[in-house]
Coordinates of C-alpha atoms and ligand atoms in Angstrom, one line a residue:
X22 CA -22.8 -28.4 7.5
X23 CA -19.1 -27.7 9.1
X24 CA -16.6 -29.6 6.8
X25 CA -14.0 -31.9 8.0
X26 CA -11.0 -29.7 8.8
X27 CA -7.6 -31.2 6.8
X28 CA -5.2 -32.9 9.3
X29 CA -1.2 -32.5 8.1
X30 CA 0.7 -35.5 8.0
X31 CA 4.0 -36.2 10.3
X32 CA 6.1 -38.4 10.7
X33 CA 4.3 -41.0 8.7
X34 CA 1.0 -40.6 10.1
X35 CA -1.9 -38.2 9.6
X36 CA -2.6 -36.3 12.6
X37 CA -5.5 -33.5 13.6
X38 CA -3.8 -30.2 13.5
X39 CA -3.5 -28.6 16.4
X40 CA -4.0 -24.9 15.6
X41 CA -7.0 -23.1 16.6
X42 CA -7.3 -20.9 13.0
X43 CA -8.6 -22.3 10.1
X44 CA -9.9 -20.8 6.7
X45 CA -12.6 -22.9 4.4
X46 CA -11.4 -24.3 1.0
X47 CA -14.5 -23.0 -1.2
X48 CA -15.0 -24.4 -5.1
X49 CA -14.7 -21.4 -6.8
X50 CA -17.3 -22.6 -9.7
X51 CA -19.8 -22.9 -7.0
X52 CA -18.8 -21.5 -3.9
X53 CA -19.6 -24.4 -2.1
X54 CA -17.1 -25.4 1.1
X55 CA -15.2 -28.0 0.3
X56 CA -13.1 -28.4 3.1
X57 CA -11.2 -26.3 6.2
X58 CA -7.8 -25.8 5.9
X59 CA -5.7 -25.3 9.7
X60 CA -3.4 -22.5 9.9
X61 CA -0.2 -24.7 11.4
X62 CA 1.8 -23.4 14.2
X63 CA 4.8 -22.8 14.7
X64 CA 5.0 -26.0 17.1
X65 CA 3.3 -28.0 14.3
X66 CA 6.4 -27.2 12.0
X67 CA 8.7 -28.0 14.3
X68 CA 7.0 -31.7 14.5
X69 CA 7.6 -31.9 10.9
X70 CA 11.3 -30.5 10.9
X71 CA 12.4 -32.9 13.6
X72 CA 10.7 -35.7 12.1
X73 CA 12.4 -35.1 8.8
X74 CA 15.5 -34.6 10.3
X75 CA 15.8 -38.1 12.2
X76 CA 14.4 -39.6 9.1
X77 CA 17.1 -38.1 7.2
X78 CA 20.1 -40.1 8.7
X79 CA 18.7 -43.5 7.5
X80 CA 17.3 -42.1 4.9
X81 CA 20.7 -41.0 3.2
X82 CA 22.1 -44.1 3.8
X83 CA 19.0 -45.7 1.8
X84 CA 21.2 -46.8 -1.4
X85 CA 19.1 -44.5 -4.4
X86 CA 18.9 -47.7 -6.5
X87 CA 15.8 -48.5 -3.4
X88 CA 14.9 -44.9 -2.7
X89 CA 13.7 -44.9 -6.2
X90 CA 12.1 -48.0 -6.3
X91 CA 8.9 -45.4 -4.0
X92 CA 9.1 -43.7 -6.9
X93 CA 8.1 -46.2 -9.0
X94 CA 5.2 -47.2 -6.8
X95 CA 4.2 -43.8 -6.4
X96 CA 3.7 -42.9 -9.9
X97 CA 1.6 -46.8 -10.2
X98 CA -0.6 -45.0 -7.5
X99 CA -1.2 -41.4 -9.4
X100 CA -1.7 -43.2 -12.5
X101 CA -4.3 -45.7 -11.0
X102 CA -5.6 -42.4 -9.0
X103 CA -5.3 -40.3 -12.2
X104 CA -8.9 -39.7 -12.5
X105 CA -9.5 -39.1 -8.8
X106 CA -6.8 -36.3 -8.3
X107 CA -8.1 -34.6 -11.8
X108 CA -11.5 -34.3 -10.1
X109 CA -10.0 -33.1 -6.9
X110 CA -7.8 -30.5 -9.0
X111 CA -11.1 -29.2 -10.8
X112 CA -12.9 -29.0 -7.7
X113 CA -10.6 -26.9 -5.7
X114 CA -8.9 -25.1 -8.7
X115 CA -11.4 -24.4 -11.0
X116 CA -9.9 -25.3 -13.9
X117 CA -11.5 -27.8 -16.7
X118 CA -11.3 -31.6 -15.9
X119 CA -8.6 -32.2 -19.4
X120 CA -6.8 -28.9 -17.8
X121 CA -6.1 -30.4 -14.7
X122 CA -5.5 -34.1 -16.2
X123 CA -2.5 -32.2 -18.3
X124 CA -1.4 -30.3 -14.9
X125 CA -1.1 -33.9 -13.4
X126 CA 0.5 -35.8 -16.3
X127 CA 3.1 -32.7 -16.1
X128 CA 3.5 -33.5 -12.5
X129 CA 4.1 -37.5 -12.7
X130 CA 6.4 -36.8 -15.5
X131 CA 9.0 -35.3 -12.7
X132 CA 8.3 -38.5 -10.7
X133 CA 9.2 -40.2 -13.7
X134 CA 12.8 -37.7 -14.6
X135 CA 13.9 -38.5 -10.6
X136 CA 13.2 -42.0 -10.9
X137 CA 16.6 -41.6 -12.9
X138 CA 18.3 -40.3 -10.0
X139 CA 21.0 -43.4 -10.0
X140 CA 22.3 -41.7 -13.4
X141 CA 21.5 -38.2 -12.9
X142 CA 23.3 -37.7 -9.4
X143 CA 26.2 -39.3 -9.8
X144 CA 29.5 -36.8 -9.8
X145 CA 32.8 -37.0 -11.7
X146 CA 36.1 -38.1 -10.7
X147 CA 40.1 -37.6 -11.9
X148 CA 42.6 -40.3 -11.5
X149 CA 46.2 -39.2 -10.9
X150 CA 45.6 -35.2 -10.9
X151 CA 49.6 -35.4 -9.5
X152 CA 51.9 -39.4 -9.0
X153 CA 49.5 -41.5 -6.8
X154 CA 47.0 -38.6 -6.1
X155 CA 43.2 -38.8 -7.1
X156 CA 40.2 -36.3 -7.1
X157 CA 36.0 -37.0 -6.9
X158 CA 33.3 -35.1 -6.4
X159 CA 30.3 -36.6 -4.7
X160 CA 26.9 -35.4 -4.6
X161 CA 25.2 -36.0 -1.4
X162 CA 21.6 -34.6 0.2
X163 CA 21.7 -31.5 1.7
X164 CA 19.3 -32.6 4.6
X165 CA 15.6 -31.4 5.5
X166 CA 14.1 -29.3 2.5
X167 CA 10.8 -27.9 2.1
X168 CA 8.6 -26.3 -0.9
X169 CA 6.2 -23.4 -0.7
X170 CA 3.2 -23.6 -3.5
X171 CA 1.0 -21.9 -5.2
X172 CA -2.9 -22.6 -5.8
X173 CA -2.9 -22.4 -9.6
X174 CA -1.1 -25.9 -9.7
X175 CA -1.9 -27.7 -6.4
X176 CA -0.5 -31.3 -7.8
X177 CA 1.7 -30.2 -10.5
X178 CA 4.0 -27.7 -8.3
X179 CA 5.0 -30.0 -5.2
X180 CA 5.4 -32.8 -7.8
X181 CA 8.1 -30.4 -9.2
X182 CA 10.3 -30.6 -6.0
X183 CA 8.7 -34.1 -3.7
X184 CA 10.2 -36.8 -6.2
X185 CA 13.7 -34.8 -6.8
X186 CA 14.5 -34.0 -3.1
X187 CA 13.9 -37.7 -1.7
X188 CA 15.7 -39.5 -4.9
X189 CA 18.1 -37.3 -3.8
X190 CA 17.9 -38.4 -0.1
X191 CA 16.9 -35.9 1.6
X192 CA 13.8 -35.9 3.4
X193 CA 10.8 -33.4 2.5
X194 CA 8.3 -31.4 4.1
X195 CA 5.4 -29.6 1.4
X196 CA 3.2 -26.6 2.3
X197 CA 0.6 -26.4 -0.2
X198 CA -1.3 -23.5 -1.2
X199 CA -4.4 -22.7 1.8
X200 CA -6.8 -21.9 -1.4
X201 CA -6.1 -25.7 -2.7
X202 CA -5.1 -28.0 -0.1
X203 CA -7.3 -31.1 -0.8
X204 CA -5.2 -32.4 -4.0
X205 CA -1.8 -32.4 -1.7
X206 CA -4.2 -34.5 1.0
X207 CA -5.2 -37.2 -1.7
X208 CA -1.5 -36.9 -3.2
X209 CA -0.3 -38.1 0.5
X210 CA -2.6 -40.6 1.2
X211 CA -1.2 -42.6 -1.4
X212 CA 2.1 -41.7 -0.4
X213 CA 1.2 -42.9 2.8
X214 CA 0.8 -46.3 1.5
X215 CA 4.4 -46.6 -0.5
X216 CA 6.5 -47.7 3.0
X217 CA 8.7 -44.8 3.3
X218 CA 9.8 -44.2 6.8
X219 CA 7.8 -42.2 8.8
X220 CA 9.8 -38.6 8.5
X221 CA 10.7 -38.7 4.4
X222 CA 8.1 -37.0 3.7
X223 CA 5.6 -34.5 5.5
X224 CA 3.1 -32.2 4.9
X225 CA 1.9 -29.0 7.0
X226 CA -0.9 -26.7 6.1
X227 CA -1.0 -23.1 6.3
X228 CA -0.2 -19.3 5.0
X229 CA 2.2 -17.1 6.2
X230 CA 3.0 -17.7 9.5
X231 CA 3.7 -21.4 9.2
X232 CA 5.6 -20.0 6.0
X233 CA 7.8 -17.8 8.4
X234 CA 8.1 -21.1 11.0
X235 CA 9.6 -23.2 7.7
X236 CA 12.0 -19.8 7.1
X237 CA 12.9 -19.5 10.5
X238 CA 13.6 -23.2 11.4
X239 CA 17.2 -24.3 11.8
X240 CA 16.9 -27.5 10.7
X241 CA 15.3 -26.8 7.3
X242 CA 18.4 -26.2 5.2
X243 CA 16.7 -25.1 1.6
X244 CA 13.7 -23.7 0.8
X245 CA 12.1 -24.2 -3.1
X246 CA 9.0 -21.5 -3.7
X247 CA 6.7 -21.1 -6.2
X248 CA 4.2 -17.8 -6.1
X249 CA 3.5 -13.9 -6.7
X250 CA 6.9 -12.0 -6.9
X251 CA 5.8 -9.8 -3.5
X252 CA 6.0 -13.0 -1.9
X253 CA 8.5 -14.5 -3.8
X254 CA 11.2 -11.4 -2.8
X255 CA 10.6 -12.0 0.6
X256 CA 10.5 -15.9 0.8
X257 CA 14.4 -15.7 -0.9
X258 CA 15.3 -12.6 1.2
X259 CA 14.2 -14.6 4.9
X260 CA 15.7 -17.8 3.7
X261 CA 18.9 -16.8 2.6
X262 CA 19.1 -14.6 6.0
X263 CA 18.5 -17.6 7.7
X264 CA 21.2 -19.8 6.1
X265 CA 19.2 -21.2 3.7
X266 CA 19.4 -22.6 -0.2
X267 CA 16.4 -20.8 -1.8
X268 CA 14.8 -21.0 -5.5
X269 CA 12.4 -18.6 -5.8
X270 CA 9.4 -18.9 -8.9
X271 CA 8.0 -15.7 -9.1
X272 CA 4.9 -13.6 -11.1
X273 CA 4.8 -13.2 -15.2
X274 CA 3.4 -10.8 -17.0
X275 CA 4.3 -13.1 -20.9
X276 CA 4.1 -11.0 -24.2
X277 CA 3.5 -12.7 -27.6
X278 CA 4.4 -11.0 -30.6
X279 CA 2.6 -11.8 -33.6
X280 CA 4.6 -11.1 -37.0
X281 CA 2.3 -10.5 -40.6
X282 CA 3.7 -13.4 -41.8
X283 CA 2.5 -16.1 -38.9
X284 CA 0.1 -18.6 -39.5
X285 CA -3.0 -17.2 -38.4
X286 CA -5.5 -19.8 -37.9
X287 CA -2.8 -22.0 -35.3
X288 CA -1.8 -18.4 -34.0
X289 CA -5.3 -17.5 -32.8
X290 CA -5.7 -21.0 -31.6
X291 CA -2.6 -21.1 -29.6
X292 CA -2.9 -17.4 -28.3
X293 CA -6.5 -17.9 -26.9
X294 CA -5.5 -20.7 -24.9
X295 CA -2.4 -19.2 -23.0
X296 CA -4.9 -16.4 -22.5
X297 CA -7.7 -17.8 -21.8
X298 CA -6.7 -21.7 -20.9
X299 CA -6.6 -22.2 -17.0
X300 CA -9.1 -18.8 -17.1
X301 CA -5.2 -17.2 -17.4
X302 CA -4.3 -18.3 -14.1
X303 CA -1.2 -20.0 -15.1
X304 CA 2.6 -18.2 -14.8
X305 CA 3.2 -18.7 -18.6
X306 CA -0.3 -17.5 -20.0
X307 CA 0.1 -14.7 -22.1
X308 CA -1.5 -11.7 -21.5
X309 CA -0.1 -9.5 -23.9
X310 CA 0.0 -9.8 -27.7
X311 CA 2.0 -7.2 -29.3
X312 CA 1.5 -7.4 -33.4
X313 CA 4.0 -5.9 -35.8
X314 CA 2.7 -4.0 -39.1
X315 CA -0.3 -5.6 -41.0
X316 CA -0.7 -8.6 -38.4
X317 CA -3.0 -5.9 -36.2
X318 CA -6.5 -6.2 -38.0
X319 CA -6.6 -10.2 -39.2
X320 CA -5.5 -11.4 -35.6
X321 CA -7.9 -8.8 -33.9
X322 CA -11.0 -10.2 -35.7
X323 CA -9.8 -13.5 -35.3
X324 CA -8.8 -13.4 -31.0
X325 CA -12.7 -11.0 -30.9
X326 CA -14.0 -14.6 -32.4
X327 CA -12.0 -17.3 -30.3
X328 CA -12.6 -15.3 -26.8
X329 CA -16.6 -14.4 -27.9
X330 CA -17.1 -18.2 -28.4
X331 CA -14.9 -19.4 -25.9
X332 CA -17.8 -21.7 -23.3
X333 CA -17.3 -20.6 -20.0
X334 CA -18.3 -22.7 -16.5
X335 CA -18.1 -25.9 -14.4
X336 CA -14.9 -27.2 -15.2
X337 CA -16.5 -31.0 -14.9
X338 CA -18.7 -30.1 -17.2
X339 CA -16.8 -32.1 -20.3
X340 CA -17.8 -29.1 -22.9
X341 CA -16.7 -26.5 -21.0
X342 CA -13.2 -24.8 -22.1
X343 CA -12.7 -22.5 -19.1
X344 CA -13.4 -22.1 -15.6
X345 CA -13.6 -19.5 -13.0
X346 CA -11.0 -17.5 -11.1
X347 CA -10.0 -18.7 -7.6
X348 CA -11.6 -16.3 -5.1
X349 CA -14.3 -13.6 -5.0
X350 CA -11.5 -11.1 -4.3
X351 CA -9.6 -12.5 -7.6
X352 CA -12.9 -11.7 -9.6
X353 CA -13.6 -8.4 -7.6
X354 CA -9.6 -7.4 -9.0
X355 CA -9.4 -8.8 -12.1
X356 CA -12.5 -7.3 -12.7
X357 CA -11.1 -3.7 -11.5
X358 CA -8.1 -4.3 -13.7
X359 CA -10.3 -4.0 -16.9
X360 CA -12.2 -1.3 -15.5
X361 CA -8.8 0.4 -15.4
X362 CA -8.0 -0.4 -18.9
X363 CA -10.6 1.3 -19.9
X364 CA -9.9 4.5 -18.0
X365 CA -6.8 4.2 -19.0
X366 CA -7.8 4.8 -22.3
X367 CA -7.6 0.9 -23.6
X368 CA -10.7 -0.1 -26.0
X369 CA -13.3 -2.7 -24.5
X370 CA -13.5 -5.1 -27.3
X371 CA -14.8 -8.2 -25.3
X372 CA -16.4 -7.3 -22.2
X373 CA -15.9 -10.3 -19.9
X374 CA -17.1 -8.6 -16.8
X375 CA -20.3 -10.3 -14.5
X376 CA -21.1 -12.9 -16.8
X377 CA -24.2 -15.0 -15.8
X378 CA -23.3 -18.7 -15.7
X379 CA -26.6 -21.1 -15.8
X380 CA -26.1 -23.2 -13.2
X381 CA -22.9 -21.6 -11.4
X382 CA -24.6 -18.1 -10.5
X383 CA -22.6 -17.8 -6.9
X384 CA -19.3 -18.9 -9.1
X385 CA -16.1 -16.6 -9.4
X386 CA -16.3 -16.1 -13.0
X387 CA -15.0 -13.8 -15.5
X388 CA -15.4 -14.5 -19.1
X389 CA -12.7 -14.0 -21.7
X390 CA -11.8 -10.4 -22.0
X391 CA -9.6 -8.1 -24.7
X392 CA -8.6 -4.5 -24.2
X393 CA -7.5 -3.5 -27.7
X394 CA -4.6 0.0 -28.1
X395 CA -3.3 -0.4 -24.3
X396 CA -0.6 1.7 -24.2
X397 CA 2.7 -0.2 -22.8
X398 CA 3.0 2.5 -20.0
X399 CA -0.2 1.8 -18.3
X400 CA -0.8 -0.2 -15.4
X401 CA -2.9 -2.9 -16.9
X402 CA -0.1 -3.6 -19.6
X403 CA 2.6 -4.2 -16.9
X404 CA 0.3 -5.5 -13.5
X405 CA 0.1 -9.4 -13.7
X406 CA -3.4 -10.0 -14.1
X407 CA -3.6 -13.5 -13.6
X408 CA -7.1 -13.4 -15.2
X409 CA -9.0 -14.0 -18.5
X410 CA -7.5 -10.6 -19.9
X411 CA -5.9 -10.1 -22.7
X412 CA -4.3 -6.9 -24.0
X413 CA -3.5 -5.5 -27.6
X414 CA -1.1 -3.5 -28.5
X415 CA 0.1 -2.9 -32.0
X416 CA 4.1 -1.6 -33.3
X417 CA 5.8 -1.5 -36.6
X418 CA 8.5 -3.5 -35.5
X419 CA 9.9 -7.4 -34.2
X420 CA 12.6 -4.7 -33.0
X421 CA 10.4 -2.3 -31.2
X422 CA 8.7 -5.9 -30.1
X423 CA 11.4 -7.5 -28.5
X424 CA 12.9 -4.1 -26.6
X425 CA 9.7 -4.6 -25.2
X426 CA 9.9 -7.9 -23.9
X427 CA 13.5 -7.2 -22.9
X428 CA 12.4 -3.9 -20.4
X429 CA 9.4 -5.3 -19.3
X430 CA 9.9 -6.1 -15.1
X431 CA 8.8 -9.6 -15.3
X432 CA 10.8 -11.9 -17.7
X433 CA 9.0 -15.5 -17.1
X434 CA 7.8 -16.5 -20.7
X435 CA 7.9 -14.7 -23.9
X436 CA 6.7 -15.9 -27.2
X437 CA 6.8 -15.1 -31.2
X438 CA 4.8 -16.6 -34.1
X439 CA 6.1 -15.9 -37.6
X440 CA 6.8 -18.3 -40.7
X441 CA 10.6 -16.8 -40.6
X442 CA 13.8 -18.8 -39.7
X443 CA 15.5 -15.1 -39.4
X444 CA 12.8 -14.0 -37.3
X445 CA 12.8 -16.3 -35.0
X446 CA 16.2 -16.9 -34.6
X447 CA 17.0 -13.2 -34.1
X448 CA 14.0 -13.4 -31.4
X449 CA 15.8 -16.5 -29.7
X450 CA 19.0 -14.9 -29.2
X451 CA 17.6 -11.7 -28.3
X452 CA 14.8 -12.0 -26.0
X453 CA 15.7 -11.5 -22.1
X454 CA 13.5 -14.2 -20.7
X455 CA 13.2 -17.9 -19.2
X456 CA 10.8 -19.5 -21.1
X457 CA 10.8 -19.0 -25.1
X458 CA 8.2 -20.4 -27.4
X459 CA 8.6 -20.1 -31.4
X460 CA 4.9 -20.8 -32.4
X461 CA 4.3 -21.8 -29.2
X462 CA 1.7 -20.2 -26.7
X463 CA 2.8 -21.9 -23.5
X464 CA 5.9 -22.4 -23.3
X465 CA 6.3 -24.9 -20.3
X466 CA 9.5 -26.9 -20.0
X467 CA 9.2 -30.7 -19.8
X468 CA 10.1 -32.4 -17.0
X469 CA 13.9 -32.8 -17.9
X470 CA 14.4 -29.1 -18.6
X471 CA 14.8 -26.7 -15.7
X472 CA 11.7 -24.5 -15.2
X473 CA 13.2 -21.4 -16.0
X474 CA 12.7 -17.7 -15.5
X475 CA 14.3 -14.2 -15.5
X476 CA 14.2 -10.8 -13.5
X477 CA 11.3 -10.4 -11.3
X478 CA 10.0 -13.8 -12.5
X479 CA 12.9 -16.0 -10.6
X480 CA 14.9 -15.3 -7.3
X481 CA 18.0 -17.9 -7.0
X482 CA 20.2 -19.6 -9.4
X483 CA 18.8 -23.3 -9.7
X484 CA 15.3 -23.7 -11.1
X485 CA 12.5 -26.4 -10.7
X486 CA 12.9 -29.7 -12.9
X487 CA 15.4 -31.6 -14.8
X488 CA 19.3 -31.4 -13.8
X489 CA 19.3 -28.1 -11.9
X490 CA 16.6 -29.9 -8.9
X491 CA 19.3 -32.2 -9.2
X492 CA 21.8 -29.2 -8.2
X493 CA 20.0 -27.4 -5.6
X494 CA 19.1 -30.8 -3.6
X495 CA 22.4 -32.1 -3.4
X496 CA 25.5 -30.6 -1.7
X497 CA 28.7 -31.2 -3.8
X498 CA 31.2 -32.4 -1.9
X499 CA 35.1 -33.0 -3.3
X500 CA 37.7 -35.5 -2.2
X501 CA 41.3 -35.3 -2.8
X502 CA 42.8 -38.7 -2.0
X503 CA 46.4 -40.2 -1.5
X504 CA 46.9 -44.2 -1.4
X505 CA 50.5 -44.9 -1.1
X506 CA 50.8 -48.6 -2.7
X507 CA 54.0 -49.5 -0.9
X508 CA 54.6 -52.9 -2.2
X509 CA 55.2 -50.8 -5.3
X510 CA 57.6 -48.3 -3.8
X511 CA 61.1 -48.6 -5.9
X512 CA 63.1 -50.2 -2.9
X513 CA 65.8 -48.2 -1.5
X514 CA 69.3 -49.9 -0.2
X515 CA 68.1 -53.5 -0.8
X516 CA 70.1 -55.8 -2.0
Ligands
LIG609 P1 1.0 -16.4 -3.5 O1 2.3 -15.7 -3.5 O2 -0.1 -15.6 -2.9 O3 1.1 -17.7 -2.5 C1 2.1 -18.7 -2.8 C2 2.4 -19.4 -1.5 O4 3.0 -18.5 -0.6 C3 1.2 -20.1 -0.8 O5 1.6 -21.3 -0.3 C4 0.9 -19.1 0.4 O6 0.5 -19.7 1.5 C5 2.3 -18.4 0.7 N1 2.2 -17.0 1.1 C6 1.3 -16.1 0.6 N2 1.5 -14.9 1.1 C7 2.6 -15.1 2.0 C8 3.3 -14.2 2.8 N3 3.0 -12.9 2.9 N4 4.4 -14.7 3.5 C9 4.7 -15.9 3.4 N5 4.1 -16.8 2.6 C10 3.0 -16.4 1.9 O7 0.7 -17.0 -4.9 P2 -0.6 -17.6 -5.5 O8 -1.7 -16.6 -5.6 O9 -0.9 -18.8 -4.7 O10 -0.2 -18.1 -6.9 C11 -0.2 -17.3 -8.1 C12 1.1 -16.7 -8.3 O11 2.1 -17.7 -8.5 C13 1.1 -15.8 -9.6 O12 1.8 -14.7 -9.4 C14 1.8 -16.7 -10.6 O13 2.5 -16.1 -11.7 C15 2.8 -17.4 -9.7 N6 3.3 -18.6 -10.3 C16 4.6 -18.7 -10.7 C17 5.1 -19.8 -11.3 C18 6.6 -19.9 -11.8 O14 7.0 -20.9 -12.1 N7 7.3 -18.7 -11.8 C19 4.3 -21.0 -11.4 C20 3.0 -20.9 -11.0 C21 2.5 -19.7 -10.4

C-alpha cells in the first residue's frame, strides 16, 4: 500500500508539499514503510522563511511573560502525548520504548529551562557610567532561525533549539531528519493547537537541497545543526558565508578509561549502556574503553558477559534492551567496520554480526559487539561507528589514557571510572573535551547546561541548551543614554 506522504507545516497550517521527490520513512526493526517523506523545494523554504519573517514583527513585540505562557501549554500537550510520541520515536528510530521516553523527558525539560526566559534574557545595566550618563544592554531576537537534525534524536534535538528561539522571540523554522520525520509531525500537530500565530513556528521536510535553500536564504539569520562532522563542516562553512550565526554539533568518537581501582560491577553496567544503549547510535556512547594496568582482564570478562546477554530486537517489545540500527546501509557499514577490526588485527571477542531476530528477520540489526587489542592507530579505533561496537584497548597509564583522549580528532564526550579523588580530578582538569563524566557512561548535560563539545565534535562558539541558547538567539544590543533633568540644573545669573 503507498503511505500517506508527510505535508510541512507553514504559516500555521499543514499543507501538501509540493515537491515531486520523496523517500519512504521505513521502521528499521521491521522494515515496514511507515511513511513518505517530500524532499522540499527551494520555493517551499521560501514559504516558510517569509512566513517567519512577517510573524516575526508581532512576534517580538509579544511581551515574553505571554510568549511563554505556549510554553507552558505545550509541555501540558507532550506530557499528555508522552506515550504517543515515545511510540512514534520507537517506531521510526528504533530505539527501545524506556529509551525513547528518556530521549523525550530530555527534550521537555528544555521546554521547561525556556519557560524561564523572563529571568534568563534579561541584560544588565549601569547607572551614571560619567554625571547624568547611563548604560544597558538589551537582549533582543535576532529574527528568523532555523535548526538542522539528526535522526538518532528526532524529538529530543529540535526540542533543544524550538522552545529557546521563540521564548526568545524570534520565530522558527525545523528541518527534521528525512530517516525520522514522523515524531516532528506529531510534535507539530500539537503545536498547532497552542494559538501561536501562524509564522512562529514552521516545519519543512527534506535533505540536502532544502538544507542548502535554509543556508542560502536571506532572511534566515542563524542556523543551529546537529549531525556527522562531514556535514557539520560544511553546514557552519555555507552559513557563515552567507551571513549567518551558526552552532554546529558534530560526530564523537567517546573514550572511557577504566582505572584498577573502579568499581567494577556499576563500571560494567554503565559502560555497556553508552555502548550498547540506543544500539550506540547516540553522540556520547562510548565506543572505546581504554583500561590502565590490572583493570584489563576483570572488566573484559565482565563487558564479554553484559554484551553476550544483552536482549536484542523490537524496541516495543518491553523486555527488549536494544534495538536495531537505522538503515540497511548503517548495518551493511557498521558491519564492515568490524570486519575491518579484525583485519586490522583487533580480536573478535563478541561477534555481533547477522544476528537472527525471531520475529524481526528483515530488521537492521546488529548485536552487541567487542573487538578486544585495537591498536589506537587503526581506522576502527578512530572512524565514528555509530553502532553496537565496542573497542578495547589496554595501557599502563591514566597518563598515556588521557594523551589519548586529548589527540584523538573528535572531542565530544570523554569519561573515567576510578574510586580516586586524585584521579579524577587530574582527569577533569586535563581532559580536552566537552562532555566529562566521573563514573558516568553518558555524560549528557541537563537541560540548563550548554550541550557542549570540542574539536571536530562542535563548529561555533554557543552550544545547544541552558544559557548559551539564550546567547546565540538573542542579539545584544547596548544603549548609552543622556537625560538632562533641567529643573535640576544649578541656575546660572538668577537672582
Ligand atoms: P547527518 O549529518 O547525516 O544528517 C543530519 C542532518 O543533516 C539531517 O537533517 C540531514 O537531512 C542533513 N544532511 C545530511 N547530509 C547533508 C548534506 N550533504 N548537506 C546538507 N545537509 C545534509 O547525521 P545523522 O546520520 O542524521 O546523525 C548522526 C550523526 O549525528 C552522528 O555523527 C552523531 O554523532 C551526530 N550527533 C551529534 C550530536 C552532538 O550533539 N554533537 C548529537 C546527536 C547526533
Amino acid at each position: 500500500m503507498q503511505q500517506a506522504v508527510l505535508p510541512n507545516y507553514v504559516a500555521g497550517e499543514w499543507c501538501s508539499a509540493k515537491s515531486t521527490e520523496f523517500l519512504d520513512v521505513h521502521n528499521p526493526a521491521t522494515a515496514e514503510t511507515l511513511s513518505r517523506v517530500p524532499l522540499s523545494t527551494r520555493e517551499e523554504v521560501d514559504a516558510a522563511a517569509q512566513a517567519a519573517s512577517l510573524a516575526f514583527e508581532e512576534w517580538r513585540r509579544t511581551p515574553p511573560t505571554e510568549r511563554i505562557q505556549h510554553l507552558f501549554r505545550l509541555k501540558g500537550l507532550l506530557e499528555d502525548n508522552f506515550d504517543e510520541i515515545a511510540r512514534t520515536i520507537t517506531q521510526e528510530c528504533g530505539k527501545t520504548l524506556s529509551e525513547s521516553k528518556g530521549e523525550l523527558r530530555r527534550g521537555i525539560e528544555n521546554v521547561e529551562v525556556a519557560a524561564g526566559i523572563p529571568s534568563l534574557m534579561m541584560g544588565y545595566n549601569l547607572e551614571h557610567i560619567a554625571p547624568g550618563i547611563d548604560e544597558f544592554m538589551i537582549r533582543q531576537p535576532v529574527g528568523v532561525v532555523a535548526a538542522i537534525t539528526p535522526f538518532n534524536f528526532p524529538a529530543m534535538i529540535p526540542l533543544w533549539f524550538l522552545p529557546y528561539a521563540i521564548a526568545c522571540g524570534n520565530t522558527f523554522i525545523c528541518k527534521p531528519s528525512e530517516k525520522v520525520p514522523i515524531s516532528m509531525k506529531v510534535v507539530f500537530d500539537l503545536i498547532d493547537q497552542l494559538g501561536l500565530p501562524p509564522g512562529v513556528v514552521n516545519l519543512i521536510n527534506g535533505s540536502k537541497h532544502t538544507v542548502d535553500a535554509i543556508l542560502q536564504h536571506p532572511v534566515i539569520r542563524a542556523v543551529s545543526f546537529v549531525g556527522s562532522s562531514a556535514v557539520a563542516k560544511y553546514i557552519y562553512s555555507q552559513a557563515t558565508a552567507h551571513g549567518k550565526r551558526v552552532q554546529c554539533g558534530g560526530g564523537a568518537k567517546n573514550p572511557i578509561i577504566v582505572l584498577p581501582d573502579a568499581d567494577m560491577e556499576m563500571t560494567t553496567r554503565s559502560v555497556a549502556d553508552s555502548a550498547f544503549g540506543c544500539a550506540g547510535q547516540r553522540c556520547l556512547a562510548t565506543s572505546v574503553v581504554m583500561t590502565v594496568g590490572e583493570a584489563a582482564n576483570t572488566f573484559k570478562e565482565q563487558i564479554v558477559e553484559a554484551a553476550t546477554s544483552r536482549k536484542v530486537g523490537y524496541g516495543l517489545d518491553p523486555e527488549v534492551e536494544m534495538g536495531p540500527v537505522i538503515t540497511a546501509q548503517s548495518k551493511e557499514r557498521v558491519q564492515g567496520l568490524i570486519h575491518k577490526g579484525v583485519s586490522e588485527g583487533a580480536q573478535l571477542l563478541v561477534d555481533g554480526r547477522n544476528p537472527s531476530i525471531h520475529g524481526c528477520e528483515r530488521g537492521n540489526f546488529v548485536r552487541p559487539t567487542i573487538l578486544n587489542n585495537v591498536d589506537p592507530c587503526s581506522e576502527v579505533a578512530q572512524t565514528e561507528i555509530f553502532g553496537p561496537v565496542l573497542s578495547l584497548t589496554h595501557l599502563s597509564t591514566v597518563d598515556e589514557a588521557i594523551q589519548r583522549v586529548n589527540s584523538a580528532a573528535y572531542g565530544n564526550m570523554a569519561c573515567l571510572f576510578t574510586s580516586s579523588g586524585a584521579a579524577a580530578r587530574k582527569f577533569r582538569y586535563e581532559a580536552q573535551v566537552g562532555n566529562l563524566g566521573i563514573n558516568v557512561g553518558v555524560a549528557a548535560p541537563m537541560a540548563f547546561f550548554p550541550f557542549s563539545g570540542f574539536r571536530e565534535s562542535f563548529f561555533g562558539d554557543l552550544h545547544p541548551q541552558g544559557r548559551d541558547a539564550i546567547e546565540f538567539y538573542t542579539e545584544k544590543k547596548v544603549v548609552v543614554e543622556r537625560w538632562p533633568d533641567l529643573g535640576l540644573q544649578p541656575s546660572r545669573g538668577s537672582a
